[in-house]
């Protein structure tokens, strides 16, 4: 018996969202973070609204020291902006912080 009035597919999406949020906000390693971001990109192709649940944690990743993480984070953020154009306003402070970073790689990633 289902206790919730939500369809089973939506319940599953919520669980997947929780797992992705956890894996992105508290990764076990850089490799697991990279894999989680790749999963997010793949899943968001058919469910771009999923990105809005992870906007803040992903936006913080554009300052990450690993280029592959920054690149995947930017890909997620660009997809989110295409799906929800008004979201750029809330991403602007993170983007400006990346451009003002003392870390050359972070700045370069922001200019690609």
PDB file of N, CA and C in Angstrom:
ATOM      1  N   UNK A   1       0.827  -1.179   0.000  1.00  0.00           N
ATOM      2  CA  UNK A   1       0.000   0.000   0.000  1.00  0.00           C
ATOM      3  C   UNK A   1       0.869   1.238   0.000  1.00  0.00           C
ATOM      4  N   UNK A   2       0.453   2.198  -0.794  1.00  0.00           N
ATOM      5  CA  UNK A   2       1.160   3.472  -0.821  1.00  0.00           C
ATOM      6  C   UNK A   2       0.518   4.413   0.175  1.00  0.00           C
ATOM      7  N   UNK A   3       1.333   4.941   1.103  1.00  0.00           N
ATOM      8  CA  UNK A   3       0.807   5.863   2.100  1.00  0.00           C
ATOM      9  C   UNK A   3       0.700   7.274   1.554  1.00  0.00           C
ATOM     10  N   UNK A   4       1.514   7.601   0.610  1.00  0.00           N
ATOM     11  CA  UNK A   4       1.533   8.940   0.047  1.00  0.00           C
ATOM     12  C   UNK A   4       0.550   9.038  -1.102  1.00  0.00           C
ATOM     13  N   UNK A   5       0.047  10.230  -1.325  1.00  0.00           N
ATOM     14  CA  UNK A   5      -0.853  10.440  -2.444  1.00  0.00           C
ATOM     15  C   UNK A   5      -0.072  10.703  -3.729  1.00  0.00           C
ATOM     16  N   UNK A   6       1.270  10.795  -3.628  1.00  0.00           N
ATOM     17  CA  UNK A   6       2.096  11.023  -4.808  1.00  0.00           C
ATOM     18  C   UNK A   6       2.229   9.738  -5.601  1.00  0.00           C
ATOM     19  N   UNK A   7       2.338   9.874  -6.904  1.00  0.00           N
ATOM     20  CA  UNK A   7       2.615   8.695  -7.713  1.00  0.00           C
ATOM     21  C   UNK A   7       3.978   8.117  -7.350  1.00  0.00           C
ATOM     22  N   UNK A   8       4.132   6.837  -7.571  1.00  0.00           N
ATOM     23  CA  UNK A   8       5.376   6.170  -7.195  1.00  0.00           C
ATOM     24  C   UNK A   8       6.572   6.775  -7.913  1.00  0.00           C
ATOM     25  N   UNK A   9       6.444   7.180  -9.162  1.00  0.00           N
ATOM     26  CA  UNK A   9       7.546   7.780  -9.909  1.00  0.00           C
ATOM     27  C   UNK A   9       8.029   9.068  -9.278  1.00  0.00           C
ATOM     28  N   UNK A  10       7.129   9.879  -8.773  1.00  0.00           N
ATOM     29  CA  UNK A  10       7.516  11.133  -8.136  1.00  0.00           C
ATOM     30  C   UNK A  10       8.248  10.864  -6.833  1.00  0.00           C
ATOM     31  N   UNK A  11       7.805   9.889  -6.079  1.00  0.00           N
ATOM     32  CA  UNK A  11       8.478   9.517  -4.844  1.00  0.00           C
ATOM     33  C   UNK A  11       9.912   9.089  -5.147  1.00  0.00           C
ATOM     34  N   UNK A  12      10.093   8.349  -6.209  1.00  0.00           N
ATOM     35  CA  UNK A  12      11.416   7.902  -6.615  1.00  0.00           C
ATOM     36  C   UNK A  12      12.290   9.091  -7.005  1.00  0.00           C
ATOM     37  N   UNK A  13      11.727  10.049  -7.730  1.00  0.00           N
ATOM     38  CA  UNK A  13      12.478  11.237  -8.107  1.00  0.00           C
ATOM     39  C   UNK A  13      12.935  11.985  -6.871  1.00  0.00           C
ATOM     40  N   UNK A  14      12.064  12.097  -5.878  1.00  0.00           N
ATOM     41  CA  UNK A  14      12.435  12.770  -4.651  1.00  0.00           C
ATOM     42  C   UNK A  14      13.607  12.063  -3.965  1.00  0.00           C
ATOM     43  N   UNK A  15      13.583  10.751  -3.954  1.00  0.00           N
ATOM     44  CA  UNK A  15      14.675   9.995  -3.342  1.00  0.00           C
ATOM     45  C   UNK A  15      15.965  10.187  -4.145  1.00  0.00           C
ATOM     46  N   UNK A  16      15.857  10.150  -5.465  1.00  0.00           N
ATOM     47  CA  UNK A  16      17.030  10.374  -6.317  1.00  0.00           C
ATOM     48  C   UNK A  16      17.586  11.778  -6.104  1.00  0.00           C
ATOM     49  N   UNK A  17      16.690  12.744  -5.956  1.00  0.00           N
ATOM     50  CA  UNK A  17      17.116  14.121  -5.715  1.00  0.00           C
ATOM     51  C   UNK A  17      17.869  14.217  -4.401  1.00  0.00           C
ATOM     52  N   UNK A  18      17.352  13.583  -3.369  1.00  0.00           N
ATOM     53  CA  UNK A  18      18.032  13.589  -2.072  1.00  0.00           C
ATOM     54  C   UNK A  18      19.419  12.965  -2.169  1.00  0.00           C
ATOM     55  N   UNK A  19      19.528  11.875  -2.886  1.00  0.00           N
ATOM     56  CA  UNK A  19      20.821  11.202  -3.049  1.00  0.00           C
ATOM     57  C   UNK A  19      21.802  12.103  -3.792  1.00  0.00           C
ATOM     58  N   UNK A  20      21.333  12.726  -4.877  1.00  0.00           N
ATOM     59  CA  UNK A  20      22.204  13.629  -5.632  1.00  0.00           C
ATOM     60  C   UNK A  20      22.634  14.819  -4.791  1.00  0.00           C
ATOM     61  N   UNK A  21      21.705  15.399  -4.065  1.00  0.00           N
ATOM     62  CA  UNK A  21      22.043  16.532  -3.198  1.00  0.00           C
ATOM     63  C   UNK A  21      23.108  16.115  -2.193  1.00  0.00           C
ATOM     64  N   UNK A  22      22.911  14.971  -1.571  1.00  0.00           N
ATOM     65  CA  UNK A  22      23.886  14.478  -0.593  1.00  0.00           C
ATOM     66  C   UNK A  22      25.245  14.215  -1.239  1.00  0.00           C
ATOM     67  N   UNK A  23      25.242  13.587  -2.410  1.00  0.00           N
ATOM     68  CA  UNK A  23      26.501  13.253  -3.076  1.00  0.00           C
ATOM     69  C   UNK A  23      27.243  14.490  -3.574  1.00  0.00           C
ATOM     70  N   UNK A  24      26.497  15.550  -3.869  1.00  0.00           N
ATOM     71  CA  UNK A  24      27.130  16.775  -4.360  1.00  0.00           C
ATOM     72  C   UNK A  24      27.552  17.677  -3.202  1.00  0.00           C
ATOM     73  N   UNK A  25      26.768  17.719  -2.152  1.00  0.00           N
ATOM     74  CA  UNK A  25      27.115  18.599  -1.030  1.00  0.00           C
ATOM     75  C   UNK A  25      28.113  17.957  -0.070  1.00  0.00           C
ATOM     76  N   UNK A  26      28.143  16.644   0.011  1.00  0.00           N
ATOM     77  CA  UNK A  26      29.063  15.936   0.913  1.00  0.00           C
ATOM     78  C   UNK A  26      29.715  14.759   0.187  1.00  0.00           C
ATOM     79  N   UNK A  27      30.494  15.054  -0.843  1.00  0.00           N
ATOM     80  CA  UNK A  27      31.092  13.954  -1.611  1.00  0.00           C
ATOM     81  C   UNK A  27      32.162  13.217  -0.819  1.00  0.00           C
ATOM     82  N   UNK A  28      32.301  11.941  -1.116  1.00  0.00           N
ATOM     83  CA  UNK A  28      33.330  11.137  -0.465  1.00  0.00           C
ATOM     84  C   UNK A  28      34.709  11.437  -1.047  1.00  0.00           C
ATOM     85  N   UNK A  29      34.729  11.822  -2.317  1.00  0.00           N
ATOM     86  CA  UNK A  29      35.988  12.120  -2.992  1.00  0.00           C
ATOM     87  C   UNK A  29      35.690  12.997  -4.207  1.00  0.00           C
ATOM     88  N   UNK A  30      36.739  13.491  -4.826  1.00  0.00           N
ATOM     89  CA  UNK A  30      36.559  14.284  -6.040  1.00  0.00           C
ATOM     90  C   UNK A  30      35.977  13.406  -7.138  1.00  0.00           C
ATOM     91  N   UNK A  31      36.401  12.156  -7.190  1.00  0.00           N
ATOM     92  CA  UNK A  31      35.873  11.238  -8.204  1.00  0.00           C
ATOM     93  C   UNK A  31      34.376  10.999  -8.010  1.00  0.00           C
ATOM     94  N   UNK A  32      33.940  10.835  -6.769  1.00  0.00           N
ATOM     95  CA  UNK A  32      32.508  10.625  -6.535  1.00  0.00           C
ATOM     96  C   UNK A  32      31.724  11.897  -6.845  1.00  0.00           C
ATOM     97  N   UNK A  33      32.313  13.053  -6.582  1.00  0.00           N
ATOM     98  CA  UNK A  33      31.667  14.317  -6.925  1.00  0.00           C
ATOM     99  C   UNK A  33      31.525  14.441  -8.442  1.00  0.00           C
ATOM    100  N   UNK A  34      32.586  14.114  -9.158  1.00  0.00           N
ATOM    101  CA  UNK A  34      32.556  14.157 -10.621  1.00  0.00           C
ATOM    102  C   UNK A  34      31.473  13.231 -11.162  1.00  0.00           C
ATOM    103  N   UNK A  35      31.406  12.026 -10.620  1.00  0.00           N
ATOM    104  CA  UNK A  35      30.391  11.069 -11.069  1.00  0.00           C
ATOM    105  C   UNK A  35      28.980  11.585 -10.764  1.00  0.00           C
ATOM    106  N   UNK A  36      28.792  12.203  -9.615  1.00  0.00           N
ATOM    107  CA  UNK A  36      27.485  12.740  -9.249  1.00  0.00           C
ATOM    108  C   UNK A  36      27.076  13.878 -10.177  1.00  0.00           C
ATOM    109  N   UNK A  37      28.025  14.730 -10.526  1.00  0.00           N
ATOM    110  CA  UNK A  37      27.721  15.813 -11.464  1.00  0.00           C
ATOM    111  C   UNK A  37      27.396  15.267 -12.854  1.00  0.00           C
ATOM    112  N   UNK A  38      28.101  14.229 -13.267  1.00  0.00           N
ATOM    113  CA  UNK A  38      27.782  13.589 -14.547  1.00  0.00           C
ATOM    114  C   UNK A  38      26.388  12.978 -14.507  1.00  0.00           C
ATOM    115  N   UNK A  39      26.037  12.353 -13.394  1.00  0.00           N
ATOM    116  CA  UNK A  39      24.689  11.806 -13.225  1.00  0.00           C
ATOM    117  C   UNK A  39      23.636  12.908 -13.278  1.00  0.00           C
ATOM    118  N   UNK A  40      23.934  14.020 -12.638  1.00  0.00           N
ATOM    119  CA  UNK A  40      23.015  15.158 -12.637  1.00  0.00           C
ATOM    120  C   UNK A  40      22.807  15.670 -14.060  1.00  0.00           C
ATOM    121  N   UNK A  41      23.877  15.809 -14.815  1.00  0.00           N
ATOM    122  CA  UNK A  41      23.749  16.270 -16.202  1.00  0.00           C
ATOM    123  C   UNK A  41      22.919  15.298 -17.029  1.00  0.00           C
ATOM    124  N   UNK A  42      23.180  14.029 -16.850  1.00  0.00           N
ATOM    125  CA  UNK A  42      22.439  13.004 -17.607  1.00  0.00           C
ATOM    126  C   UNK A  42      20.954  13.028 -17.234  1.00  0.00           C
ATOM    127  N   UNK A  43      20.665  13.060 -15.954  1.00  0.00           N
ATOM    128  CA  UNK A  43      19.275  13.047 -15.486  1.00  0.00           C
ATOM    129  C   UNK A  43      18.555  14.319 -15.886  1.00  0.00           C
ATOM    130  N   UNK A  44      19.264  15.436 -15.854  1.00  0.00           N
ATOM    131  CA  UNK A  44      18.627  16.718 -16.150  1.00  0.00           C
ATOM    132  C   UNK A  44      18.306  16.900 -17.626  1.00  0.00           C
ATOM    133  N   UNK A  45      18.799  16.031 -18.473  1.00  0.00           N
ATOM    134  CA  UNK A  45      18.425  16.111 -19.892  1.00  0.00           C
ATOM    135  C   UNK A  45      16.922  15.891 -20.049  1.00  0.00           C
ATOM    136  N   UNK A  46      16.389  14.961 -19.306  1.00  0.00           N
ATOM    137  CA  UNK A  46      14.947  14.696 -19.388  1.00  0.00           C
ATOM    138  C   UNK A  46      14.168  15.390 -18.275  1.00  0.00           C
ATOM    139  N   UNK A  47      14.870  15.798 -17.214  1.00  0.00           N
ATOM    140  CA  UNK A  47      14.220  16.460 -16.071  1.00  0.00           C
ATOM    141  C   UNK A  47      15.029  17.682 -15.662  1.00  0.00           C
ATOM    142  N   UNK A  48      15.024  18.731 -16.488  1.00  0.00           N
ATOM    143  CA  UNK A  48      15.854  19.904 -16.175  1.00  0.00           C
ATOM    144  C   UNK A  48      15.445  20.620 -14.890  1.00  0.00           C
ATOM    145  N   UNK A  49      14.214  20.430 -14.456  1.00  0.00           N
ATOM    146  CA  UNK A  49      13.765  21.067 -13.206  1.00  0.00           C
ATOM    147  C   UNK A  49      14.539  20.555 -11.995  1.00  0.00           C
ATOM    148  N   UNK A  50      15.165  19.407 -12.125  1.00  0.00           N
ATOM    149  CA  UNK A  50      15.981  18.842 -11.051  1.00  0.00           C
ATOM    150  C   UNK A  50      17.129  19.786 -10.679  1.00  0.00           C
ATOM    151  N   UNK A  51      17.638  20.522 -11.637  1.00  0.00           N
ATOM    152  CA  UNK A  51      18.769  21.419 -11.403  1.00  0.00           C
ATOM    153  C   UNK A  51      18.449  22.512 -10.394  1.00  0.00           C
ATOM    154  N   UNK A  52      17.198  22.944 -10.352  1.00  0.00           N
ATOM    155  CA  UNK A  52      16.845  24.017  -9.419  1.00  0.00           C
ATOM    156  C   UNK A  52      17.005  23.583  -7.964  1.00  0.00           C
ATOM    157  N   UNK A  53      16.885  22.289  -7.699  1.00  0.00           N
ATOM    158  CA  UNK A  53      17.069  21.772  -6.336  1.00  0.00           C
ATOM    159  C   UNK A  53      18.537  21.833  -5.908  1.00  0.00           C
ATOM    160  N   UNK A  54      19.424  21.909  -6.883  1.00  0.00           N
ATOM    161  CA  UNK A  54      20.856  21.858  -6.601  1.00  0.00           C
ATOM    162  C   UNK A  54      21.582  23.132  -7.015  1.00  0.00           C
ATOM    163  N   UNK A  55      20.846  24.180  -7.248  1.00  0.00           N
ATOM    164  CA  UNK A  55      21.428  25.415  -7.762  1.00  0.00           C
ATOM    165  C   UNK A  55      22.561  25.943  -6.880  1.00  0.00           C
ATOM    166  N   UNK A  56      22.321  26.107  -5.609  1.00  0.00           N
ATOM    167  CA  UNK A  56      23.347  26.691  -4.729  1.00  0.00           C
ATOM    168  C   UNK A  56      24.580  25.800  -4.579  1.00  0.00           C
ATOM    169  N   UNK A  57      24.403  24.502  -4.294  1.00  0.00           N
ATOM    170  CA  UNK A  57      25.617  23.675  -4.172  1.00  0.00           C
ATOM    171  C   UNK A  57      26.415  23.594  -5.470  1.00  0.00           C
ATOM    172  N   UNK A  58      25.728  23.535  -6.603  1.00  0.00           N
ATOM    173  CA  UNK A  58      26.442  23.466  -7.882  1.00  0.00           C
ATOM    174  C   UNK A  58      27.121  24.799  -8.176  1.00  0.00           C
ATOM    175  N   UNK A  59      26.464  25.898  -7.868  1.00  0.00           N
ATOM    176  CA  UNK A  59      27.072  27.215  -8.095  1.00  0.00           C
ATOM    177  C   UNK A  59      28.366  27.370  -7.297  1.00  0.00           C
ATOM    178  N   UNK A  60      28.409  26.815  -6.107  1.00  0.00           N
ATOM    179  CA  UNK A  60      29.644  26.892  -5.304  1.00  0.00           C
ATOM    180  C   UNK A  60      30.786  26.093  -5.943  1.00  0.00           C
ATOM    181  N   UNK A  61      30.442  25.104  -6.737  1.00  0.00           N
ATOM    182  CA  UNK A  61      31.466  24.245  -7.329  1.00  0.00           C
ATOM    183  C   UNK A  61      32.232  24.903  -8.469  1.00  0.00           C
ATOM    184  N   UNK A  62      31.780  26.062  -8.951  1.00  0.00           N
ATOM    185  CA  UNK A  62      32.561  26.739  -9.989  1.00  0.00           C
ATOM    186  C   UNK A  62      33.839  27.347  -9.408  1.00  0.00           C
ATOM    187  N   UNK A  63      33.960  27.288  -8.083  1.00  0.00           N
ATOM    188  CA  UNK A  63      35.183  27.738  -7.410  1.00  0.00           C
ATOM    189  C   UNK A  63      36.076  26.561  -7.003  1.00  0.00           C
ATOM    190  N   UNK A  64      35.691  25.356  -7.363  1.00  0.00           N
ATOM    191  CA  UNK A  64      36.431  24.152  -6.971  1.00  0.00           C
ATOM    192  C   UNK A  64      37.832  24.170  -7.581  1.00  0.00           C
ATOM    193  N   UNK A  65      38.781  23.538  -6.907  1.00  0.00           N
ATOM    194  CA  UNK A  65      40.152  23.541  -7.408  1.00  0.00           C
ATOM    195  C   UNK A  65      40.375  22.582  -8.573  1.00  0.00           C
ATOM    196  N   UNK A  66      39.467  21.648  -8.790  1.00  0.00           N
ATOM    197  CA  UNK A  66      39.615  20.684  -9.894  1.00  0.00           C
ATOM    198  C   UNK A  66      38.851  21.177 -11.123  1.00  0.00           C
ATOM    199  N   UNK A  67      39.536  21.281 -12.256  1.00  0.00           N
ATOM    200  CA  UNK A  67      38.946  21.803 -13.492  1.00  0.00           C
ATOM    201  C   UNK A  67      37.766  20.967 -13.953  1.00  0.00           C
ATOM    202  N   UNK A  68      37.845  19.653 -13.831  1.00  0.00           N
ATOM    203  CA  UNK A  68      36.751  18.797 -14.292  1.00  0.00           C
ATOM    204  C   UNK A  68      35.471  19.059 -13.504  1.00  0.00           C
ATOM    205  N   UNK A  69      35.594  19.338 -12.228  1.00  0.00           N
ATOM    206  CA  UNK A  69      34.433  19.655 -11.395  1.00  0.00           C
ATOM    207  C   UNK A  69      33.841  20.993 -11.827  1.00  0.00           C
ATOM    208  N   UNK A  70      34.709  21.984 -12.024  1.00  0.00           N
ATOM    209  CA  UNK A  70      34.227  23.301 -12.462  1.00  0.00           C
ATOM    210  C   UNK A  70      33.510  23.204 -13.804  1.00  0.00           C
ATOM    211  N   UNK A  71      34.083  22.459 -14.714  1.00  0.00           N
ATOM    212  CA  UNK A  71      33.488  22.316 -16.045  1.00  0.00           C
ATOM    213  C   UNK A  71      32.098  21.678 -15.980  1.00  0.00           C
ATOM    214  N   UNK A  72      31.969  20.622 -15.205  1.00  0.00           N
ATOM    215  CA  UNK A  72      30.664  19.968 -15.049  1.00  0.00           C
ATOM    216  C   UNK A  72      29.667  20.895 -14.348  1.00  0.00           C
ATOM    217  N   UNK A  73      30.142  21.645 -13.365  1.00  0.00           N
ATOM    218  CA  UNK A  73      29.258  22.584 -12.663  1.00  0.00           C
ATOM    219  C   UNK A  73      28.750  23.648 -13.628  1.00  0.00           C
ATOM    220  N   UNK A  74      29.638  24.198 -14.447  1.00  0.00           N
ATOM    221  CA  UNK A  74      29.205  25.184 -15.441  1.00  0.00           C
ATOM    222  C   UNK A  74      28.196  24.577 -16.419  1.00  0.00           C
ATOM    223  N   UNK A  75      28.429  23.346 -16.839  1.00  0.00           N
ATOM    224  CA  UNK A  75      27.486  22.695 -17.755  1.00  0.00           C
ATOM    225  C   UNK A  75      26.102  22.581 -17.122  1.00  0.00           C
ATOM    226  N   UNK A  76      26.064  22.228 -15.854  1.00  0.00           N
ATOM    227  CA  UNK A  76      24.788  22.136 -15.136  1.00  0.00           C
ATOM    228  C   UNK A  76      24.113  23.509 -15.048  1.00  0.00           C
ATOM    229  N   UNK A  77      24.895  24.520 -14.736  1.00  0.00           N
ATOM    230  CA  UNK A  77      24.333  25.862 -14.568  1.00  0.00           C
ATOM    231  C   UNK A  77      23.837  26.440 -15.888  1.00  0.00           C
ATOM    232  N   UNK A  78      24.551  26.175 -16.964  1.00  0.00           N
ATOM    233  CA  UNK A  78      24.103  26.647 -18.278  1.00  0.00           C
ATOM    234  C   UNK A  78      22.787  25.964 -18.649  1.00  0.00           C
ATOM    235  N   UNK A  79      22.694  24.679 -18.405  1.00  0.00           N
ATOM    236  CA  UNK A  79      21.448  23.962 -18.695  1.00  0.00           C
ATOM    237  C   UNK A  79      20.307  24.532 -17.857  1.00  0.00           C
ATOM    238  N   UNK A  80      20.580  24.824 -16.596  1.00  0.00           N
ATOM    239  CA  UNK A  80      19.546  25.383 -15.735  1.00  0.00           C
ATOM    240  C   UNK A  80      19.086  26.740 -16.266  1.00  0.00           C
ATOM    241  N   UNK A  81      20.023  27.564 -16.704  1.00  0.00           N
ATOM    242  CA  UNK A  81      19.665  28.889 -17.229  1.00  0.00           C
ATOM    243  C   UNK A  81      18.858  28.769 -18.525  1.00  0.00           C
ATOM    244  N   UNK A  82      19.145  27.773 -19.314  1.00  0.00           N
ATOM    245  CA  UNK A  82      18.353  27.561 -20.535  1.00  0.00           C
ATOM    246  C   UNK A  82      16.934  27.142 -20.193  1.00  0.00           C
ATOM    247  N   UNK A  83      16.805  26.339 -19.160  1.00  0.00           N
ATOM    248  CA  UNK A  83      15.479  25.856 -18.748  1.00  0.00           C
ATOM    249  C   UNK A  83      14.722  26.929 -17.973  1.00  0.00           C
ATOM    250  N   UNK A  84      15.424  27.655 -17.124  1.00  0.00           N
ATOM    251  CA  UNK A  84      14.820  28.697 -16.288  1.00  0.00           C
ATOM    252  C   UNK A  84      15.657  29.967 -16.438  1.00  0.00           C
ATOM    253  N   UNK A  85      15.392  30.739 -17.481  1.00  0.00           N
ATOM    254  CA  UNK A  85      16.240  31.903 -17.773  1.00  0.00           C
ATOM    255  C   UNK A  85      16.406  32.893 -16.618  1.00  0.00           C
ATOM    256  N   UNK A  86      15.415  33.058 -15.778  1.00  0.00           N
ATOM    257  CA  UNK A  86      15.526  34.016 -14.672  1.00  0.00           C
ATOM    258  C   UNK A  86      16.527  33.575 -13.606  1.00  0.00           C
ATOM    259  N   UNK A  87      16.959  32.324 -13.646  1.00  0.00           N
ATOM    260  CA  UNK A  87      17.877  31.823 -12.619  1.00  0.00           C
ATOM    261  C   UNK A  87      19.258  32.477 -12.686  1.00  0.00           C
ATOM    262  N   UNK A  88      19.602  33.093 -13.813  1.00  0.00           N
ATOM    263  CA  UNK A  88      20.925  33.707 -13.941  1.00  0.00           C
ATOM    264  C   UNK A  88      21.147  34.758 -12.861  1.00  0.00           C
ATOM    265  N   UNK A  89      20.081  35.439 -12.439  1.00  0.00           N
ATOM    266  CA  UNK A  89      20.223  36.498 -11.438  1.00  0.00           C
ATOM    267  C   UNK A  89      20.791  35.970 -10.125  1.00  0.00           C
ATOM    268  N   UNK A  90      20.343  34.807  -9.720  1.00  0.00           N
ATOM    269  CA  UNK A  90      20.846  34.255  -8.457  1.00  0.00           C
ATOM    270  C   UNK A  90      22.229  33.613  -8.624  1.00  0.00           C
ATOM    271  N   UNK A  91      22.616  33.333  -9.862  1.00  0.00           N
ATOM    272  CA  UNK A  91      23.935  32.743 -10.111  1.00  0.00           C
ATOM    273  C   UNK A  91      25.027  33.798 -10.282  1.00  0.00           C
ATOM    274  N   UNK A  92      24.627  35.010 -10.548  1.00  0.00           N
ATOM    275  CA  UNK A  92      25.586  36.066 -10.831  1.00  0.00           C
ATOM    276  C   UNK A  92      26.623  36.275  -9.721  1.00  0.00           C
ATOM    277  N   UNK A  93      26.253  36.306  -8.435  1.00  0.00           N
ATOM    278  CA  UNK A  93      27.282  36.485  -7.398  1.00  0.00           C
ATOM    279  C   UNK A  93      28.353  35.386  -7.408  1.00  0.00           C
ATOM    280  N   UNK A  94      27.950  34.148  -7.619  1.00  0.00           N
ATOM    281  CA  UNK A  94      28.936  33.052  -7.678  1.00  0.00           C
ATOM    282  C   UNK A  94      29.844  33.202  -8.891  1.00  0.00           C
ATOM    283  N   UNK A  95      29.247  33.574 -10.009  1.00  0.00           N
ATOM    284  CA  UNK A  95      30.032  33.751 -11.232  1.00  0.00           C
ATOM    285  C   UNK A  95      31.031  34.900 -11.080  1.00  0.00           C
ATOM    286  N   UNK A  96      30.588  36.006 -10.510  1.00  0.00           N
ATOM    287  CA  UNK A  96      31.501  37.129 -10.288  1.00  0.00           C
ATOM    288  C   UNK A  96      32.616  36.759  -9.319  1.00  0.00           C
ATOM    289  N   UNK A  97      32.282  35.966  -8.301  1.00  0.00           N
ATOM    290  CA  UNK A  97      33.307  35.501  -7.359  1.00  0.00           C
ATOM    291  C   UNK A  97      34.350  34.649  -8.081  1.00  0.00           C
ATOM    292  N   UNK A  98      33.902  33.825  -9.014  1.00  0.00           N
ATOM    293  CA  UNK A  98      34.838  32.997  -9.780  1.00  0.00           C
ATOM    294  C   UNK A  98      35.747  33.873 -10.641  1.00  0.00           C
ATOM    295  N   UNK A  99      35.182  34.889 -11.261  1.00  0.00           N
ATOM    296  CA  UNK A  99      35.988  35.774 -12.108  1.00  0.00           C
ATOM    297  C   UNK A  99      36.980  36.611 -11.297  1.00  0.00           C
ATOM    298  N   UNK A 100      36.677  36.843 -10.025  1.00  0.00           N
ATOM    299  CA  UNK A 100      37.553  37.630  -9.161  1.00  0.00           C
ATOM    300  C   UNK A 100      38.501  36.758  -8.335  1.00  0.00           C
ATOM    301  N   UNK A 101      38.474  35.469  -8.563  1.00  0.00           N
ATOM    302  CA  UNK A 101      39.297  34.543  -7.795  1.00  0.00           C
ATOM    303  C   UNK A 101      40.786  34.793  -8.035  1.00  0.00           C
ATOM    304  N   UNK A 102      41.578  34.500  -7.016  1.00  0.00           N
ATOM    305  CA  UNK A 102      43.031  34.577  -7.144  1.00  0.00           C
ATOM    306  C   UNK A 102      43.588  33.350  -7.869  1.00  0.00           C
ATOM    307  N   UNK A 103      42.756  32.332  -8.003  1.00  0.00           N
ATOM    308  CA  UNK A 103      43.156  31.088  -8.659  1.00  0.00           C
ATOM    309  C   UNK A 103      42.946  31.217 -10.172  1.00  0.00           C
ATOM    310  N   UNK A 104      44.024  31.193 -10.920  1.00  0.00           N
ATOM    311  CA  UNK A 104      43.963  31.400 -12.376  1.00  0.00           C
ATOM    312  C   UNK A 104      43.047  30.387 -13.071  1.00  0.00           C
ATOM    313  N   UNK A 105      43.085  29.133 -12.640  1.00  0.00           N
ATOM    314  CA  UNK A 105      42.261  28.106 -13.262  1.00  0.00           C
ATOM    315  C   UNK A 105      40.770  28.374 -13.088  1.00  0.00           C
ATOM    316  N   UNK A 106      40.404  28.906 -11.929  1.00  0.00           N
ATOM    317  CA  UNK A 106      38.997  29.227 -11.658  1.00  0.00           C
ATOM    318  C   UNK A 106      38.543  30.341 -12.595  1.00  0.00           C
ATOM    319  N   UNK A 107      39.373  31.354 -12.754  1.00  0.00           N
ATOM    320  CA  UNK A 107      39.045  32.474 -13.645  1.00  0.00           C
ATOM    321  C   UNK A 107      38.943  31.984 -15.079  1.00  0.00           C
ATOM    322  N   UNK A 108      39.908  31.192 -15.512  1.00  0.00           N
ATOM    323  CA  UNK A 108      39.926  30.680 -16.870  1.00  0.00           C
ATOM    324  C   UNK A 108      38.686  29.853 -17.168  1.00  0.00           C
ATOM    325  N   UNK A 109      38.281  29.031 -16.233  1.00  0.00           N
ATOM    326  CA  UNK A 109      37.059  28.226 -16.424  1.00  0.00           C
ATOM    327  C   UNK A 109      35.837  29.113 -16.610  1.00  0.00           C
ATOM    328  N   UNK A 110      35.799  30.217 -15.891  1.00  0.00           N
ATOM    329  CA  UNK A 110      34.668  31.128 -16.000  1.00  0.00           C
ATOM    330  C   UNK A 110      34.619  31.874 -17.318  1.00  0.00           C
ATOM    331  N   UNK A 111      35.742  31.941 -17.994  1.00  0.00           N
ATOM    332  CA  UNK A 111      35.800  32.676 -19.261  1.00  0.00           C
ATOM    333  C   UNK A 111      35.633  31.766 -20.475  1.00  0.00           C
ATOM    334  N   UNK A 112      35.579  30.478 -20.269  1.00  0.00           N
ATOM    335  CA  UNK A 112      35.432  29.545 -21.410  1.00  0.00           C
ATOM    336  C   UNK A 112      34.052  29.593 -21.980  1.00  0.00           C
TER     337      UNK A 112
END
